[in-house]
XYZ file of C-alpha atoms in Angstrom:
513
model
C 81.679 38.862 100.078
C 84.072 38.386 97.165
C 87.795 38.986 97.534
C 87.734 41.518 94.658
C 84.984 43.552 96.350
C 86.941 43.512 99.627
C 90.017 44.877 97.844
C 87.966 47.617 96.182
C 86.392 48.583 99.531
C 89.785 48.729 101.212
C 91.155 50.892 98.403
C 88.177 53.242 98.660
C 88.590 53.501 102.433
C 92.284 54.291 102.018
C 91.440 57.021 99.501
C 88.893 58.560 101.864
C 91.398 58.523 104.713
C 93.907 60.384 102.593
C 91.313 62.935 101.528
C 90.095 63.566 105.063
C 93.482 63.690 106.792
C 94.036 67.223 108.172
C 96.625 69.179 106.208
C 98.593 72.166 107.518
C 97.260 75.277 105.763
C 99.558 76.619 103.051
C 100.492 80.279 103.022
C 98.636 82.226 100.364
C 100.617 82.953 97.213
C 99.847 86.247 95.498
C 100.176 84.706 92.048
C 97.375 82.241 92.829
C 94.666 84.899 93.158
C 92.493 85.507 90.108
C 92.844 89.097 88.863
C 91.011 91.193 86.293
C 94.275 92.508 84.862
C 97.777 91.005 84.521
C 98.739 92.903 87.694
C 99.336 90.518 90.595
C 100.977 93.028 92.941
C 99.912 96.606 93.676
C 102.285 98.754 95.731
C 100.828 102.095 96.841
C 103.420 104.647 97.997
C 101.631 107.406 99.907
C 103.813 110.482 100.256
C 103.134 113.785 101.979
C 101.812 117.240 101.191
C 102.516 118.352 97.615
C 100.109 119.771 95.042
C 100.353 118.907 91.357
C 101.514 122.363 90.254
C 104.012 122.471 93.121
C 105.897 119.522 91.558
C 104.784 119.588 87.914
C 103.952 123.266 87.337
C 106.364 123.654 84.398
C 106.703 119.992 83.372
C 108.460 119.072 81.120
C 110.532 122.300 81.019
C 113.105 122.894 83.772
C 115.458 125.808 84.355
C 119.074 125.416 85.426
C 119.731 125.745 89.125
C 121.253 128.926 90.512
C 124.698 127.322 90.478
C 124.270 126.274 86.842
C 123.688 122.572 87.501
C 121.151 120.585 85.520
C 119.880 117.127 86.448
C 116.841 116.640 84.224
C 118.007 115.591 80.773
C 115.181 117.297 78.917
C 111.759 116.414 77.570
C 111.114 113.776 74.962
C 109.804 115.232 71.717
C 106.469 113.472 71.998
C 105.726 114.509 75.605
C 101.989 115.215 75.744
C 100.566 118.531 76.900
C 100.049 118.874 80.646
C 97.526 121.158 82.320
C 99.899 123.107 84.546
C 100.972 126.641 85.399
C 103.058 127.001 82.273
C 100.515 125.706 79.758
C 97.735 127.713 81.432
C 99.712 130.952 81.178
C 99.629 131.473 84.943
C 103.324 131.953 85.642
C 103.223 135.669 84.846
C 99.528 136.544 84.860
C 98.257 134.943 88.044
C 95.080 135.927 89.954
C 96.786 135.500 93.321
C 98.549 138.245 95.272
C 101.875 137.316 93.650
C 102.929 135.215 90.673
C 104.246 131.683 91.190
C 108.025 131.409 91.544
C 110.597 128.671 91.124
C 112.240 127.263 94.258
C 115.877 126.441 93.600
C 117.350 123.027 94.403
C 119.613 124.719 96.941
C 116.526 125.527 99.060
C 114.628 122.223 99.366
C 113.418 122.864 102.936
C 110.360 125.013 103.525
C 107.789 125.814 106.173
C 104.611 123.772 106.497
C 101.747 125.637 104.771
C 98.207 125.725 106.210
C 96.304 122.738 104.855
C 93.295 122.607 107.125
C 89.900 121.573 105.774
C 88.402 125.088 105.866
C 91.545 127.024 104.933
C 92.020 125.036 101.728
C 88.435 125.705 100.704
C 88.828 129.412 101.421
C 91.974 129.507 99.261
C 89.910 128.102 96.374
C 87.506 131.038 96.799
C 84.603 129.388 95.021
C 86.789 128.353 92.087
C 88.611 131.659 91.571
C 91.746 130.011 93.006
C 93.097 133.387 94.082
C 93.380 133.423 97.893
C 96.272 131.053 98.567
C 98.654 133.626 100.054
C 96.019 134.871 102.494
C 94.431 131.533 103.416
C 97.028 128.746 103.282
C 100.387 130.515 103.158
C 103.136 130.403 105.771
C 105.973 132.889 106.179
C 109.107 130.944 105.309
C 112.383 132.372 106.661
C 114.033 131.911 103.266
C 111.208 131.919 100.721
C 109.353 134.749 102.418
C 105.666 135.462 103.158
C 104.467 134.276 99.737
C 106.059 130.829 99.990
C 102.781 129.049 99.159
C 103.202 130.188 95.534
C 106.533 128.411 95.145
C 107.107 125.361 92.938
C 109.920 122.938 92.143
C 110.919 121.738 88.689
C 112.802 118.808 87.182
C 116.186 119.966 88.418
C 115.002 119.277 91.985
C 112.252 116.634 91.659
C 114.285 114.974 88.919
C 113.314 111.416 89.758
C 109.584 112.070 89.522
C 110.003 113.910 86.205
C 112.028 111.011 84.780
C 109.360 108.549 85.917
C 106.771 110.752 84.207
C 108.798 110.679 80.981
C 109.081 106.889 80.964
C 105.810 105.837 82.579
C 102.398 107.464 83.218
C 101.061 110.378 85.256
C 97.701 112.076 85.714
C 97.065 115.821 85.632
C 93.474 115.428 86.833
C 93.830 113.492 90.099
C 92.373 114.951 93.298
C 92.168 114.419 97.019
C 88.740 112.950 97.725
C 88.017 115.725 100.235
C 89.718 118.864 101.474
C 91.899 118.657 104.547
C 95.177 117.252 105.919
C 96.777 113.822 106.169
C 94.248 111.716 108.068
C 91.276 112.452 105.759
C 93.582 111.590 102.867
C 94.566 108.178 104.165
C 91.005 107.357 105.242
C 89.771 108.140 101.741
C 92.575 106.060 100.229
C 91.742 102.869 102.119
C 87.982 103.317 102.676
C 86.771 106.008 100.267
C 85.220 107.927 103.162
C 86.058 109.915 106.284
C 82.789 108.884 107.957
C 82.356 107.896 110.732
C 85.054 108.734 113.240
C 84.303 108.703 116.975
C 86.442 110.397 119.613
C 87.683 107.864 122.169
C 89.628 109.956 124.689
C 87.281 112.870 125.337
C 89.558 115.571 123.919
C 88.634 118.393 121.553
C 86.423 117.678 118.550
C 87.027 121.118 117.021
C 89.107 120.815 113.879
C 89.021 117.021 114.126
C 85.369 116.059 113.543
C 83.109 118.086 111.246
C 81.008 120.645 113.081
C 82.816 119.998 116.360
C 80.760 116.872 117.017
C 81.999 113.886 119.003
C 81.428 111.647 115.987
C 81.083 112.233 112.272
C 83.302 112.992 109.282
C 87.007 113.378 110.056
C 88.404 116.721 108.903
C 91.632 116.959 110.932
C 94.571 114.860 112.135
C 93.471 112.989 115.270
C 95.594 110.017 116.291
C 94.198 106.472 116.079
C 92.557 105.318 119.299
C 94.117 102.159 120.716
C 97.531 102.673 119.088
C 100.093 102.458 121.882
C 102.200 105.019 120.049
C 99.427 107.624 119.776
C 99.970 110.875 121.646
C 97.753 110.967 124.763
C 97.542 114.767 124.521
C 96.042 114.605 121.007
C 92.439 113.822 120.169
C 92.090 110.123 119.299
C 89.403 108.419 117.232
C 88.305 105.066 115.897
C 86.545 104.529 112.576
C 83.357 102.560 111.962
C 82.526 100.624 108.814
C 85.101 98.722 106.847
C 88.239 99.399 104.843
C 89.885 97.683 101.887
C 91.869 95.514 104.296
C 88.599 94.015 105.510
C 87.590 93.293 101.901
C 90.963 91.694 101.172
C 90.668 89.557 104.305
C 87.212 88.318 103.287
C 88.566 87.339 99.877
C 91.655 85.672 101.368
C 93.990 87.982 99.431
C 97.348 88.832 101.005
C 98.026 92.439 101.957
C 100.010 94.619 104.300
C 100.568 98.149 105.547
C 104.286 98.912 105.879
C 105.308 102.042 107.790
C 108.660 103.533 108.631
C 109.199 103.463 112.395
C 106.363 101.053 113.137
C 108.708 98.615 114.899
C 110.112 101.399 117.105
C 107.892 104.445 117.234
C 110.467 106.364 119.269
C 113.165 106.095 116.591
C 114.523 109.329 115.103
C 116.316 109.882 111.786
C 118.376 112.661 110.235
C 118.107 113.351 106.513
C 120.720 114.249 103.926
C 119.896 117.954 104.217
C 120.239 118.013 108.004
C 116.601 117.759 109.069
C 115.839 115.479 112.040
C 112.466 113.995 112.975
C 110.777 110.951 114.497
C 110.227 108.062 112.101
C 106.627 107.146 112.984
C 103.635 109.490 112.844
C 100.481 107.860 114.263
C 98.004 109.973 112.285
C 99.620 108.685 109.071
C 98.918 105.057 109.999
C 96.544 103.785 107.305
C 94.699 100.970 109.087
C 95.226 101.701 112.783
C 91.922 103.613 112.945
C 89.769 100.467 112.595
C 89.551 97.852 115.327
C 89.467 95.096 112.715
C 92.874 96.045 111.305
C 94.524 97.532 114.414
C 97.879 96.310 115.662
C 97.553 98.117 118.986
C 100.917 97.237 120.519
C 102.850 97.147 117.218
C 103.335 93.415 117.667
C 105.979 92.137 115.233
C 105.335 89.592 112.522
C 105.190 85.921 113.401
C 107.500 85.022 110.513
C 108.561 86.306 107.107
C 106.495 83.552 105.496
C 103.341 84.840 107.198
C 103.747 88.490 106.153
C 100.541 89.549 104.410
C 98.619 86.469 105.482
C 95.698 86.190 107.873
C 96.732 84.768 111.234
C 100.004 86.659 111.464
C 100.442 88.290 114.883
C 100.984 91.711 113.274
C 97.444 91.738 111.835
C 98.772 93.082 108.489
C 100.459 96.109 110.168
C 104.236 96.064 109.686
C 107.421 98.069 109.724
C 108.811 99.178 106.349
C 111.757 96.787 106.867
C 109.301 93.879 106.884
C 108.325 94.794 103.338
C 111.860 94.240 102.133
C 112.181 90.995 104.063
C 109.034 89.789 102.290
C 110.402 90.909 98.918
C 113.680 89.039 99.465
C 111.731 85.901 100.402
C 109.556 86.210 97.249
C 106.597 86.728 99.542
C 105.448 90.103 98.221
C 101.782 90.535 99.217
C 99.184 91.117 96.545
C 98.514 94.599 97.922
C 101.018 96.721 99.859
C 100.656 100.219 101.284
C 104.011 101.906 101.926
C 104.760 104.895 104.132
C 108.354 106.100 104.314
C 110.085 107.065 107.510
C 108.946 110.629 108.151
C 112.303 112.068 107.132
C 111.714 110.688 103.616
C 107.958 111.178 103.170
C 108.336 114.640 101.585
C 106.343 116.600 104.183
C 107.429 120.271 104.319
C 108.889 121.305 107.642
C 110.541 118.007 108.525
C 111.284 116.429 105.122
C 112.048 117.721 101.638
C 112.064 116.633 97.961
C 115.688 115.460 98.034
C 115.267 113.103 100.994
C 111.952 111.995 99.499
C 113.697 111.169 96.231
C 116.098 108.867 98.068
C 113.179 106.768 99.282
C 111.222 106.722 96.026
C 114.161 105.870 93.794
C 115.653 103.240 96.094
C 112.234 101.588 96.363
C 111.548 101.561 92.619
C 115.099 100.454 91.748
C 114.847 97.509 94.152
C 111.394 96.406 92.995
C 112.461 96.446 89.354
C 115.159 93.877 90.177
C 112.656 91.335 91.515
C 111.061 88.421 89.694
C 107.681 89.830 90.684
C 108.229 93.119 88.832
C 106.772 91.748 85.598
C 103.351 91.640 87.311
C 103.638 94.697 89.571
C 102.157 98.198 89.508
C 103.526 100.940 91.763
C 101.208 103.892 92.404
C 102.777 107.030 93.884
C 100.600 109.836 95.218
C 100.305 112.329 98.084
C 97.944 112.460 101.046
C 97.189 116.174 100.700
C 98.461 119.361 99.033
C 99.882 121.039 102.160
C 98.006 124.109 100.916
C 100.520 124.714 98.080
C 99.058 126.658 95.171
C 97.440 124.709 92.354
C 95.361 126.386 89.669
C 92.790 123.618 89.046
C 89.576 123.112 90.975
C 88.044 119.680 90.584
C 84.346 118.843 90.543
C 82.540 119.068 93.895
C 81.011 115.601 94.033
C 80.329 115.763 97.782
C 78.612 118.817 99.198
C 78.681 119.925 102.836
C 77.389 122.804 104.947
C 78.939 122.416 108.376
C 80.527 125.402 110.109
C 84.001 124.259 108.962
C 83.144 124.644 105.260
C 84.405 127.764 103.482
C 84.322 127.032 99.744
C 81.659 129.540 98.702
C 81.215 131.360 101.982
C 81.072 130.588 105.660
C 79.555 127.155 106.291
C 79.000 126.606 102.587
C 80.234 123.884 100.268
C 76.782 123.255 98.858
C 73.885 121.253 100.253
C 74.810 117.671 101.182
C 72.955 114.840 99.493
C 71.673 111.637 101.139
C 74.025 108.695 100.867
C 71.314 106.042 101.099
C 67.625 105.393 100.556
C 66.897 106.272 104.178
C 67.935 109.861 103.525
C 71.029 109.833 105.740
C 73.664 112.476 105.041
C 77.343 112.507 105.949
C 78.241 116.143 106.365
C 81.843 117.348 106.444
C 83.060 115.539 103.325
C 83.413 118.500 100.937
C 85.317 117.407 97.851
C 86.969 116.723 95.572
C 89.765 118.639 97.218
C 93.114 119.863 95.837
C 94.787 118.413 92.748
C 97.697 116.095 93.568
C 100.469 114.247 91.715
C 99.760 110.671 90.607
C 102.485 108.535 89.029
C 102.044 104.937 87.867
C 105.191 102.847 87.329
C 104.757 99.366 85.914
C 105.699 97.149 82.976
C 102.086 97.739 81.934
C 102.109 101.519 82.424
C 101.823 103.612 79.289
C 105.077 105.371 78.433
C 105.457 109.154 78.527
C 101.710 109.415 79.019
C 99.478 111.962 80.724
C 96.000 110.857 81.689
C 93.315 113.574 81.814
C 90.414 111.541 83.258
C 89.049 112.755 86.609
C 90.230 110.441 89.391
C 90.755 110.640 93.153
C 92.048 108.594 96.104
C 89.096 106.235 95.882
C 90.110 105.454 92.281
C 93.120 103.615 93.723
C 90.758 101.826 96.090
C 88.492 100.940 93.183
C 91.411 99.601 91.119
C 92.296 97.212 93.948
C 88.673 96.212 94.471
C 88.112 95.545 90.776
C 91.415 93.760 90.195
C 90.684 91.174 92.894
C 86.870 91.239 92.609
C 86.415 92.406 96.193
C 83.160 94.283 95.866
C 82.594 97.768 97.306
C 83.023 99.324 100.761
C 79.462 100.675 100.969
C 78.148 103.217 103.487
C 78.727 106.195 101.217
C 82.238 105.261 100.103
C 83.359 107.143 97.004
C 84.626 103.909 95.448
C 81.123 103.517 93.973
C 81.531 106.577 91.717
C 85.317 106.841 91.391
C 86.958 107.276 88.011
C 89.072 104.334 86.890
C 92.853 104.235 86.588
C 92.827 101.871 83.612
C 93.701 104.693 81.212
C 97.209 104.849 82.652
C 97.857 101.232 81.647
C 98.101 99.172 78.477
C 97.217 95.684 79.643
C 97.400 94.197 76.154
C 101.051 94.958 75.544
C 103.436 94.702 78.465
C 106.323 97.115 78.062
C 109.831 95.690 78.194
C 111.747 98.632 79.642
C 112.877 99.450 83.174
C 114.260 102.687 84.546
C 117.034 102.809 87.132
C 117.801 106.202 88.634
C 120.445 107.721 90.894
C 118.707 108.237 94.266
C 120.771 111.342 95.059
C 120.250 113.187 91.770
C 117.274 111.429 90.162
C 119.256 111.103 86.937
C 118.968 108.067 84.681
C 121.543 105.352 85.330
C 120.148 102.700 83.020
C 117.000 101.959 81.023
C 117.443 98.327 80.002
C 115.195 96.135 77.908
C 114.376 92.551 78.771
């Protein structure tokens, strides 16, 4: 054997040894994932219980508060037309028992309206939209028995109106089905409320369609297996998969970040004096699936592992972990945010002013990060709380269980098979109520109103398409969801930012890069 051949063989062997030597796995970097759009980070902020007209009913025209104060600076001249109470002529000629009325900024707190699956349908009255007082209203001690017809304007929800003026909103975005919080979050992350199964033997009525032990979720049962779930409430687990499962299969980083997750007994008091517990189990996005459950609320292994597979928290974190990840430049590709309950906007225990604190502080902080140039924030609401809205969306899912009330008792149309085998998934009547949708991003269109029909599963579809994840399957509405692309201009990244005062929602600065 020649000396030169021996040298070449030794060199080759050395190369092979280097190539085959085990290497510690690197943490996934969000910027490394191939995306369909320039967006590398999606942050979904899921707030609570407001209809579109309840927050944008007179947008962009606001009246001074009772004490004469004004916080909204006024509409830009080129603000597009919005389908709301004002433009529809329904402020003074309304088909309901009373006309809509403005709620002053001095009265941000209100009772929790009836937003049950059947009650919301009955309020719609087959599309007449005229039974809200009778079907979903609550008797507020200040606003009175017709409180459900109340709305806020830009001198209370100032921050949201300013975001609408400088970024993009939709006036045709709907809950995927009727009903309260849990159906909303299930539709957001899986595009379906089917199939939930009761795990603790408690009442199915009002929780599972038709009072069955398993089927479509129509109420607010707690997640089975969550150590913080209330043992006196019905608990369920979900079958099938959610978007977290799809992200895991693709190796894309993601996380669910909830206020109070680290200490589910913590309590907070808001700026208006309301006090409530931070963590609400039936708002916990991914705790309903065994694959994405963090049963004991186990904390993260490390900041570096947040969003990655293998972390002890299994992608389920406290809201404070989100900010630790942001500071470490470890923002996951996809993040779902839920405020502490005091700041989630839910009537009865939160309000628009405390909600504004959370939204504005979150957006202000994200805009200061290096990652902002590739980030999209999507703000929406899990249900309408039963608040009056004048628009009925298309009924893309029919249902005829006893809980349905859209066009009569047990009637929301005849359900269609979801697969070739002829299987139906009853109890998914929808689309449900119209809800606010705000998109804030360097790529969001400015002062833009999108009129395309979209729903919760449109957010799911945007995530699926952006990272090429595929579809959920099993009847998920992601397969037919309208796309959110119309709210963006991916060819021309905008250069502006918008910093607001969290207390007033007023503009502090709108710098250019």
